[in-house]
CSV table of C-alpha atoms in Angstrom, one decimal:
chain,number,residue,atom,x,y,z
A,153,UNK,CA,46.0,196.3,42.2
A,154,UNK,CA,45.6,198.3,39.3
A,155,UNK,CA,41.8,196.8,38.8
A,156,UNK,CA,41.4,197.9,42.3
A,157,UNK,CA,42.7,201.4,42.4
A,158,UNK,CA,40.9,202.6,39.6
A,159,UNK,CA,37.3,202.3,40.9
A,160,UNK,CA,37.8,203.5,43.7
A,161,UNK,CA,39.9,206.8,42.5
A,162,UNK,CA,36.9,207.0,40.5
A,163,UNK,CA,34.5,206.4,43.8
A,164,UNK,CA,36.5,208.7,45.7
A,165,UNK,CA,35.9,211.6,42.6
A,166,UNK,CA,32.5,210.8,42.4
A,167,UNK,CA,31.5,211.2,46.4
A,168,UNK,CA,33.5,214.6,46.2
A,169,UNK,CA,31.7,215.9,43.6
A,170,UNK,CA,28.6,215.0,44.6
A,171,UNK,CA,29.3,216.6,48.6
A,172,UNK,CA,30.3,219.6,47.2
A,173,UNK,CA,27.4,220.6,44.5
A,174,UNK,CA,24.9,223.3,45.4
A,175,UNK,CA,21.1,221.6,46.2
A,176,UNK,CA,18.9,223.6,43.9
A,177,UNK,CA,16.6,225.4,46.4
A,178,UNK,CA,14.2,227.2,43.7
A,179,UNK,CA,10.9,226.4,44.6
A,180,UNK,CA,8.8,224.3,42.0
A,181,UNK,CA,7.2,226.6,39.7
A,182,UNK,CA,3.3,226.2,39.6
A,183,UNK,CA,1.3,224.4,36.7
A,184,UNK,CA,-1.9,225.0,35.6
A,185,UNK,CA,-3.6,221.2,36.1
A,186,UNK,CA,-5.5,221.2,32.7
A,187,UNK,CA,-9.1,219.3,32.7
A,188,UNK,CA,-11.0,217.9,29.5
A,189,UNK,CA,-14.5,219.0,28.8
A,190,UNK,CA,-16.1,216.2,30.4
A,191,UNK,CA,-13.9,216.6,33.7
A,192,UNK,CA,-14.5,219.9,34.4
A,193,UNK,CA,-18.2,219.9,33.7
A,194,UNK,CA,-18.3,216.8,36.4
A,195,UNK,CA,-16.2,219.2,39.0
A,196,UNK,CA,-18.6,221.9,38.1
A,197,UNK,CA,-21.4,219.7,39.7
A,198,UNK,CA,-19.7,219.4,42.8
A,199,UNK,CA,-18.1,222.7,43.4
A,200,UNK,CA,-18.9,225.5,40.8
A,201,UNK,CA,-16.3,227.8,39.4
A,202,UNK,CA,-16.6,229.5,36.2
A,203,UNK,CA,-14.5,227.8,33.5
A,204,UNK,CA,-11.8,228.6,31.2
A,205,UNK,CA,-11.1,227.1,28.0
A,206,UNK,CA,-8.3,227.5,25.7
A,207,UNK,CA,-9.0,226.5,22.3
A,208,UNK,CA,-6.2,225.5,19.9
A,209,UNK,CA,-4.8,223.7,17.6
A,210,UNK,CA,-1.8,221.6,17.0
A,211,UNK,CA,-0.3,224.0,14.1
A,212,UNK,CA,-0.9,226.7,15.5
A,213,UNK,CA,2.3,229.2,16.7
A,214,UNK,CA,1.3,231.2,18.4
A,215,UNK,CA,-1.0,228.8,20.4
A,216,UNK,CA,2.4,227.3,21.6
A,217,UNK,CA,3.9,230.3,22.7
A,218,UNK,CA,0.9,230.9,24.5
A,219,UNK,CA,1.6,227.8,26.6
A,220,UNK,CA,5.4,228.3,27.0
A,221,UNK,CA,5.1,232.1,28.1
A,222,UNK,CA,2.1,232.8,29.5
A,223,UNK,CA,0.0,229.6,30.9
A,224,UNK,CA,3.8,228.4,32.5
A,225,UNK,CA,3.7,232.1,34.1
A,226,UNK,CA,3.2,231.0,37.8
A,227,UNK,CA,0.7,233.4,39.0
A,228,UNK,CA,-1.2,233.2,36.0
A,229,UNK,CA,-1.2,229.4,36.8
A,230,UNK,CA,-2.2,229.9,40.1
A,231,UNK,CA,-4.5,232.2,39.5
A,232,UNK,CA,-6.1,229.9,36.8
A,233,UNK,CA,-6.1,227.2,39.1
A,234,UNK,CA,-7.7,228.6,41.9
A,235,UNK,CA,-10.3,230.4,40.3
A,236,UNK,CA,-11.5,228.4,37.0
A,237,UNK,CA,-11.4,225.0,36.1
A,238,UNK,CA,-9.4,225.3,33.0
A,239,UNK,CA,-10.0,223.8,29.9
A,240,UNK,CA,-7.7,222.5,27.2
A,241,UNK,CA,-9.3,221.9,23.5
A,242,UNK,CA,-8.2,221.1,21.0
A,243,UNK,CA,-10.3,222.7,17.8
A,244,UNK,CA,-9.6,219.9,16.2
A,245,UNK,CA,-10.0,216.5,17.9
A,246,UNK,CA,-12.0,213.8,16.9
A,247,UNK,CA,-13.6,212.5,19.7
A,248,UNK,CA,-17.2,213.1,20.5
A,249,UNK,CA,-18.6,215.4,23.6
A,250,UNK,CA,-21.8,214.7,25.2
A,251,UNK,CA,-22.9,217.7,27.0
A,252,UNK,CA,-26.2,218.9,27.9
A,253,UNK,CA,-28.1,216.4,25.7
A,254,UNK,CA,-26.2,217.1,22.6
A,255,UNK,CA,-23.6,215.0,20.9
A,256,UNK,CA,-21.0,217.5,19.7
A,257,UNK,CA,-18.6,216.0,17.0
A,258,UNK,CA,-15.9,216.5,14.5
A,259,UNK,CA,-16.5,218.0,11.1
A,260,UNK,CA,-14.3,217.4,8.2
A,261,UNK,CA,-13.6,219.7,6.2
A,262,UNK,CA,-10.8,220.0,3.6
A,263,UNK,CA,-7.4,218.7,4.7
A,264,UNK,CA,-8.6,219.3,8.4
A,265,UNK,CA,-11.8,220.5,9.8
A,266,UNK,CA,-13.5,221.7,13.2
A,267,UNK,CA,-15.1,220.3,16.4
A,268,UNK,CA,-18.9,220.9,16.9
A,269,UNK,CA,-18.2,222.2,20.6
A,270,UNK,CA,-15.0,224.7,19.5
A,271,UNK,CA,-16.9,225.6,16.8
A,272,UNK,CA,-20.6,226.3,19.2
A,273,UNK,CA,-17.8,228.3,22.1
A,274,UNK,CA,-16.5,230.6,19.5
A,275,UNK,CA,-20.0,231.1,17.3
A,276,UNK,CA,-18.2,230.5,14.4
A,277,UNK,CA,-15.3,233.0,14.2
A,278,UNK,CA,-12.6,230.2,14.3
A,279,UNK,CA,-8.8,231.8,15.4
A,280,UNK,CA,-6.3,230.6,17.4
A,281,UNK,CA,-5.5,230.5,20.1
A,282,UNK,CA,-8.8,231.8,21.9
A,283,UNK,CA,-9.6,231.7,25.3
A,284,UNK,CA,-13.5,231.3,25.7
A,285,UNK,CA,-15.0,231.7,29.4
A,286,UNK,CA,-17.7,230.4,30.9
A,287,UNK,CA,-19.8,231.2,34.1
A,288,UNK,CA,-20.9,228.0,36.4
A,289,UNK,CA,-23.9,227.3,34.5
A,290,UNK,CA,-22.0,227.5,31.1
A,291,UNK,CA,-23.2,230.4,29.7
A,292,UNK,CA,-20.6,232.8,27.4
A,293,UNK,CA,-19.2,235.2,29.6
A,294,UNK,CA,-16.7,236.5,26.3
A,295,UNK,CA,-14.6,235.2,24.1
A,296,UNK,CA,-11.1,236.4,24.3
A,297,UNK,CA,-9.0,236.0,20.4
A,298,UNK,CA,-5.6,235.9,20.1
A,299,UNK,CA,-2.0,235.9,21.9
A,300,UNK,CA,-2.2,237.3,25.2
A,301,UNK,CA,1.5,237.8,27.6
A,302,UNK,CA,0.9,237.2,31.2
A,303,UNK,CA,0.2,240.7,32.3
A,304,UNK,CA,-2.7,240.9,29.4
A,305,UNK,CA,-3.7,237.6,30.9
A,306,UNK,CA,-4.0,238.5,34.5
A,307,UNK,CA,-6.4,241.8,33.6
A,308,UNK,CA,-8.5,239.4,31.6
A,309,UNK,CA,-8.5,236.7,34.7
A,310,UNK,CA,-9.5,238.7,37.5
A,311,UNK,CA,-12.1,241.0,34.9
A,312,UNK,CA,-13.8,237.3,34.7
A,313,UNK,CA,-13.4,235.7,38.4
A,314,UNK,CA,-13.9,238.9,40.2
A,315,UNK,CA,-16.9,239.6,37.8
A,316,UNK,CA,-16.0,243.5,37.1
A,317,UNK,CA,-17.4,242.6,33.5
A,318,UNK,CA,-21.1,242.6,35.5
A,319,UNK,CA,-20.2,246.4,36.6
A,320,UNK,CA,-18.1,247.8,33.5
A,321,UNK,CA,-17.0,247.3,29.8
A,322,UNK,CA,-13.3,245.9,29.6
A,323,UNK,CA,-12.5,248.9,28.5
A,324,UNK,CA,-13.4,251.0,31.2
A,325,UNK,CA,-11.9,247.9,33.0
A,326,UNK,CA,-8.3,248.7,30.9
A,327,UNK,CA,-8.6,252.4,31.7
A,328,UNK,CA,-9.4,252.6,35.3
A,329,UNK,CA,-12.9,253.9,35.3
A,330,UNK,CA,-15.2,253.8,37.8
């Protein structure tokens, strides 16, 4: 009997616990759906949207922080996801890009070293974490250095998608000029 009673004591616990917990009702926080190179240039030829890319590397801090407080930001992710096809890259890897006729590869140097591409997107001023954006036919629209928090984000965002930057400096941009 003993065998018996304790299951189902334990059963009976379980089902009460279980009717009596509050459902979690928070709606699912957006995500920004990351693309490689190669993906979002083959996107680009079928619908065109300007193109973000965070650059980065694995040791980098403040990089991380980046991803934790600002990209997991839901409007920023929304935003991002609506308005760019955005780009993760890594400074670092070592696989090839083909892009535009070109090979793009990684260069050792030292203890670590540099992708062609990251290398090309930020002419040569490597920092991290940098945000590089590009218009639909890949040309620079600016390069952006450095740890941004969501609000510093959004600005930047809409200066690029909405295309201000064709009418006015950021600057202006930051200080409400006409």
């Amino acid at each position: 009997m003993k065998k018996v009673l304790f299951p189902l004591l334990l059963l009976a616990f379980a089902s009460t616990f279980y009717a009596f917990r509050t459902i979690d009702s928070t709606p699912v926080e957006e995500t920004i759906k990351w693309y490689t190179w190669e993906e979002a240039v083959e996107l680009n030829k079928e619908n065109p949207k300007k193109i973000v890319v965070d650059l980065y590397t694995d040791w980098c801090g403040w990089c991380k922080v980046m991803d934790k407080k600002t990209f997991s930001n839901a409007a920023v992710a929304a935003y991002i996801n609506e308005n760019f096809y955005p780009v993760k890259f890594n400074a670092e890897q070592k696989e090839d890009i083909q892009f535009n006729d070109h090979t793009f590869k990684f260069i050792a140097q030292g203890r670590r070293g540099v992708h062609e591409l990251a290398y090309t997107l930020l002419d040569g001023r490597l920092g991290y974490p940098s945000i590089v954006y590009l218009n639909e036919k890949y040309e620079r629209v600016t390069i952006s250095p450095g740890f941004k928090d969501a609000d510093k984000m959004m600005k930047e965002l809409k200066f690029i998608a909405e295309e201000i930057y064709s009418e006015k400096s950021w600057e202006a941009y930051l200080n409400g000029e006409e």
